[in-house]
XYZ file of N, CA and C in Angstrom:
345
model
N 10.039 12.687 -36.122
C 9.159 11.982 -34.964
C 9.847 11.649 -33.551
N 9.059 12.065 -32.973
C 9.057 12.941 -31.083
C 9.749 11.285 -30.972
N 11.372 11.482 -30.081
C 11.498 10.153 -29.799
C 11.136 9.128 -28.298
N 10.941 8.044 -28.243
C 9.979 8.058 -27.135
C 10.696 8.679 -25.578
N 9.476 8.217 -24.876
C 10.415 7.877 -23.379
C 11.601 7.553 -22.627
N 11.872 6.266 -23.728
C 12.809 5.969 -22.879
C 14.006 5.724 -23.162
N 14.396 6.709 -24.549
C 15.228 6.384 -26.088
C 16.599 7.685 -24.606
N 17.821 6.505 -25.012
C 18.757 6.892 -24.439
C 19.435 8.208 -24.185
N 19.404 8.726 -25.703
C 19.384 10.523 -25.665
C 18.792 11.311 -25.097
N 17.358 10.622 -24.948
C 16.240 12.047 -24.170
C 16.534 11.197 -22.917
N 16.774 10.273 -22.113
C 17.176 10.033 -20.642
C 18.686 11.110 -20.460
N 19.406 10.800 -21.199
C 20.748 11.788 -20.984
C 20.169 13.242 -20.621
N 19.838 13.432 -21.750
C 19.277 15.190 -21.990
C 18.500 15.332 -20.814
N 17.472 13.963 -20.673
C 16.915 15.103 -18.723
C 17.817 14.797 -18.287
N 18.899 14.168 -17.756
C 19.575 13.898 -16.682
C 20.705 15.585 -16.510
N 20.990 15.648 -18.344
C 21.460 17.247 -17.948
C 20.926 18.328 -17.936
N 20.144 17.880 -17.785
C 18.268 19.260 -17.422
C 18.982 19.455 -16.101
N 18.267 18.249 -15.376
C 18.779 18.417 -14.177
C 19.823 18.863 -12.836
N 20.869 18.143 -14.149
C 22.306 18.588 -12.923
C 22.516 19.570 -13.405
N 22.052 20.677 -14.283
C 22.150 21.541 -14.909
C 21.700 22.556 -13.165
N 20.965 22.153 -13.468
C 19.285 22.991 -12.575
C 20.052 23.197 -11.186
N 19.777 21.883 -10.597
C 20.393 21.488 -9.044
C 21.791 22.032 -8.784
N 22.958 22.529 -9.697
C 23.995 22.637 -9.576
C 24.603 24.063 -9.527
N 23.294 25.261 -9.493
C 22.781 25.953 -8.993
C 22.723 26.496 -7.604
N 22.290 25.311 -7.154
C 22.327 25.568 -5.425
C 23.262 25.040 -4.346
N 24.245 26.470 -4.053
C 25.218 26.411 -3.360
C 25.632 24.628 -2.364
N 24.480 24.439 -1.877
C 24.837 23.418 -1.145
C 24.705 21.995 -2.053
N 24.466 22.355 -2.987
C 25.117 20.621 -4.219
C 26.056 20.762 -4.397
N 26.868 22.314 -5.046
C 27.910 22.346 -5.003
C 29.142 21.773 -4.142
N 28.836 22.296 -2.572
C 29.752 21.790 -2.308
C 29.941 20.058 -1.016
N 28.052 19.678 -1.696
C 28.448 18.587 -1.279
C 29.115 17.526 -2.698
N 28.598 17.976 -3.567
C 29.299 17.135 -4.758
C 31.368 17.478 -4.321
N 31.821 18.968 -3.860
C 33.126 18.726 -4.041
C 33.403 18.409 -2.587
N 33.071 18.117 -1.437
C 33.007 17.224 -0.579
C 33.070 15.616 -0.810
N 32.261 15.334 -1.528
C 32.173 14.128 -2.488
C 31.385 13.175 -1.657
N 30.286 14.157 -1.299
C 28.921 13.108 -0.383
C 27.860 13.123 -1.615
N 28.257 14.132 -2.257
C 26.967 14.034 -3.168
C 27.459 13.714 -4.705
N 27.157 12.011 -5.368
C 27.664 11.664 -6.823
C 26.610 10.696 -7.525
N 26.758 10.353 -8.129
C 26.182 8.861 -9.006
C 24.816 9.421 -9.137
N 24.567 10.205 -10.773
C 23.204 11.097 -10.919
C 22.831 10.039 -12.281
N 21.585 9.512 -11.971
C 21.146 8.678 -12.982
C 19.693 8.971 -13.286
N 19.169 8.506 -14.630
C 18.192 8.824 -14.733
C 17.187 7.249 -14.108
N 16.204 6.560 -14.275
C 15.898 5.237 -14.119
C 14.611 5.313 -14.249
N 13.839 4.142 -14.070
C 12.359 3.716 -13.670
C 11.750 5.162 -14.431
N 11.962 4.505 -16.479
C 10.980 5.828 -17.125
C 9.557 4.890 -17.068
N 8.911 5.546 -17.152
C 7.477 5.325 -17.584
C 6.902 5.733 -18.576
N 5.985 5.788 -19.539
C 5.446 6.390 -20.240
C 3.597 6.720 -19.989
N 3.215 7.783 -19.612
C 2.380 8.259 -19.112
C 0.843 8.644 -20.174
N 1.370 9.029 -21.670
C 0.005 9.372 -22.637
C 1.432 9.397 -23.088
N 0.704 9.105 -24.474
C 1.294 9.461 -25.985
C 0.252 9.877 -26.729
N 0.137 10.991 -27.510
C -0.849 11.519 -28.356
C -0.674 11.367 -29.659
N -1.285 10.761 -30.857
C -0.088 9.974 -31.423
C -0.604 11.271 -32.697
N -1.320 11.761 -32.913
C -1.767 13.476 -33.658
C -1.294 14.306 -33.643
N -0.306 14.354 -31.996
C 0.542 15.368 -32.655
C 1.840 15.035 -31.474
N 1.963 13.156 -32.001
C 3.481 13.132 -31.327
C 4.092 14.095 -29.694
N 3.238 14.139 -28.816
C 3.492 14.928 -27.220
C 3.761 13.367 -26.553
N 4.666 13.442 -26.254
C 4.911 12.138 -24.918
C 4.395 13.063 -23.368
N 4.440 12.463 -22.617
C 4.364 12.907 -21.086
C 5.048 11.322 -20.552
N 6.282 11.810 -20.090
C 6.886 11.007 -19.447
C 7.434 10.986 -17.415
N 7.198 10.047 -16.966
C 7.809 9.672 -15.678
C 9.161 9.308 -15.265
N 9.915 9.334 -14.848
C 10.951 8.269 -14.227
C 11.152 9.300 -12.743
N 12.438 8.297 -11.986
C 13.146 8.717 -10.915
C 14.829 8.934 -11.316
N 15.021 10.677 -10.679
C 16.367 11.242 -10.739
C 17.467 10.340 -9.094
N 18.168 9.171 -9.334
C 18.809 8.918 -8.805
C 20.243 9.709 -8.424
N 20.093 9.295 -6.754
C 21.574 10.237 -6.656
C 21.797 9.247 -5.175
N 23.305 9.573 -5.184
C 23.965 8.875 -3.535
C 24.408 10.041 -2.959
N 24.354 9.720 -1.451
C 24.623 11.147 -0.664
C 25.321 10.647 0.628
N 26.640 10.285 1.100
C 26.854 10.098 1.810
C 27.153 8.122 1.886
N 27.175 7.660 0.855
C 26.681 6.559 0.353
C 25.185 5.846 0.542
N 24.770 6.581 0.796
C 23.080 6.381 0.303
C 22.398 6.365 -1.020
N 21.895 5.446 -1.516
C 21.731 6.131 -2.554
C 19.676 6.154 -2.554
N 19.404 7.533 -3.027
C 18.388 8.358 -3.066
C 17.735 7.756 -4.710
N 16.427 8.267 -4.339
C 15.359 9.206 -5.393
C 14.270 9.871 -5.552
N 14.494 10.866 -6.468
C 13.108 11.764 -6.299
C 12.266 11.297 -7.653
N 10.872 10.927 -8.134
C 10.329 11.327 -8.852
C 10.315 12.899 -9.582
N 9.871 12.154 -11.567
C 9.812 14.085 -11.898
C 9.901 13.555 -13.478
N 9.008 14.195 -13.866
C 8.040 14.172 -15.153
C 8.878 14.958 -16.173
N 8.479 14.454 -17.490
C 8.962 15.138 -18.921
C 8.148 14.739 -19.023
N 7.932 15.872 -20.817
C 6.528 16.230 -21.485
C 7.902 15.972 -23.208
N 8.108 15.373 -23.863
C 8.411 15.460 -25.428
C 7.588 15.927 -25.961
N 7.864 16.222 -27.287
C 7.161 17.383 -28.076
C 8.368 17.039 -29.695
N 7.590 17.460 -30.760
C 8.755 17.167 -32.100
C 8.626 18.847 -32.591
N 10.093 18.736 -33.014
C 10.337 20.564 -33.220
C 10.965 19.981 -34.672
N 9.558 20.652 -35.177
C 9.588 20.751 -36.665
C 10.455 21.185 -37.854
N 11.190 22.115 -37.227
C 11.992 23.120 -37.898
C 13.448 22.782 -37.656
N 13.771 21.520 -36.461
C 15.047 21.086 -36.620
C 15.273 19.484 -37.032
N 14.441 18.887 -36.991
C 13.492 17.413 -37.434
C 13.864 16.946 -35.798
N 13.479 17.770 -34.214
C 14.600 17.167 -33.342
C 13.345 16.858 -32.327
N 13.601 16.483 -31.102
C 13.035 16.306 -30.239
C 13.334 17.345 -28.836
N 11.965 17.673 -28.255
C 11.925 19.151 -27.276
C 12.092 18.465 -26.193
N 12.882 18.475 -24.844
C 12.229 18.221 -23.483
C 12.359 18.865 -22.550
N 11.153 18.706 -22.114
C 10.395 20.145 -21.013
C 10.675 18.648 -19.663
N 11.649 19.592 -18.829
C 11.051 18.772 -17.382
C 11.427 19.329 -15.941
N 10.420 18.430 -15.578
C 9.385 19.258 -14.213
C 9.826 19.023 -12.987
N 9.570 19.348 -11.757
C 9.993 18.628 -11.061
C 11.118 18.460 -9.912
N 12.127 19.636 -10.896
C 13.717 19.704 -10.505
C 13.525 20.349 -8.599
N 12.498 21.465 -8.388
C 12.343 21.724 -7.158
C 12.482 20.516 -6.216
N 11.758 19.766 -6.293
C 11.312 18.590 -5.817
C 12.814 18.030 -5.466
N 13.732 18.015 -6.175
C 15.058 17.527 -6.648
C 15.504 17.937 -5.281
N 15.568 19.275 -5.976
C 16.816 20.468 -4.898
C 15.901 20.059 -3.393
N 14.528 19.802 -3.171
C 14.698 19.840 -1.968
C 14.900 17.925 -1.258
N 14.842 17.133 -2.052
C 14.905 16.017 -1.329
C 16.458 16.152 -1.374
N 17.514 16.370 -1.664
C 18.318 16.667 -1.793
C 19.220 17.721 -0.261
N 18.283 18.636 -0.478
C 18.534 19.847 1.114
C 18.206 19.254 2.106
N 17.340 18.155 2.529
C 16.796 18.028 3.551
C 17.642 16.759 3.780
N 18.438 16.261 3.068
C 20.166 15.291 3.278
C 21.079 16.059 3.987
N 20.883 17.630 3.482
C 22.330 18.007 3.488
C 21.726 18.782 5.087
N 20.872 19.342 5.277
C 20.007 19.643 6.725
C 20.198 18.134 7.728
N 19.598 17.574 6.988
C 20.090 16.599 8.533
C 21.668 15.987 8.695
N 22.421 16.074 7.773
C 23.772 15.646 8.061
C 24.082 16.892 8.936
N 23.691 17.732 8.701
C 23.950 19.503 9.412
C 26.029 19.997 9.138
N 26.236 20.067 6.948
C 26.545 20.215 6.881
C 26.321 21.301 5.871
N 25.814 22.252 6.191
C 25.998 23.885 5.352
C 27.325 24.362 5.562
N 27.996 25.136 4.622
C 28.429 26.038 5.034
C 28.648 26.909 5.414
N 28.967 28.000 5.878
C 28.688 29.346 5.739
C 29.475 30.061 5.318
């Protein structure tokens, strides 16, 4: 069946999806290279709903990161469903653009965007 929202593997998959997407932004890459942006994690897991008939979960959590030594976070949501043909859990992450905006706001405030 579908793994629950707080499963360690699910949290790791959500983290990998988010970091893969945010690393498409140049300001994220440059901030990481300058050691200003680091320490990504997923915490504060909440199960918002679970449909037992379809074994479908709706979840939320915080994506946490450190920018210039300050701990910050941004809430995101994700959905979990069962893939019958592979006996695995599919993870769909939502709210990544909000995470990018949160990071960009810190970068802009510090005035460190390279041209």
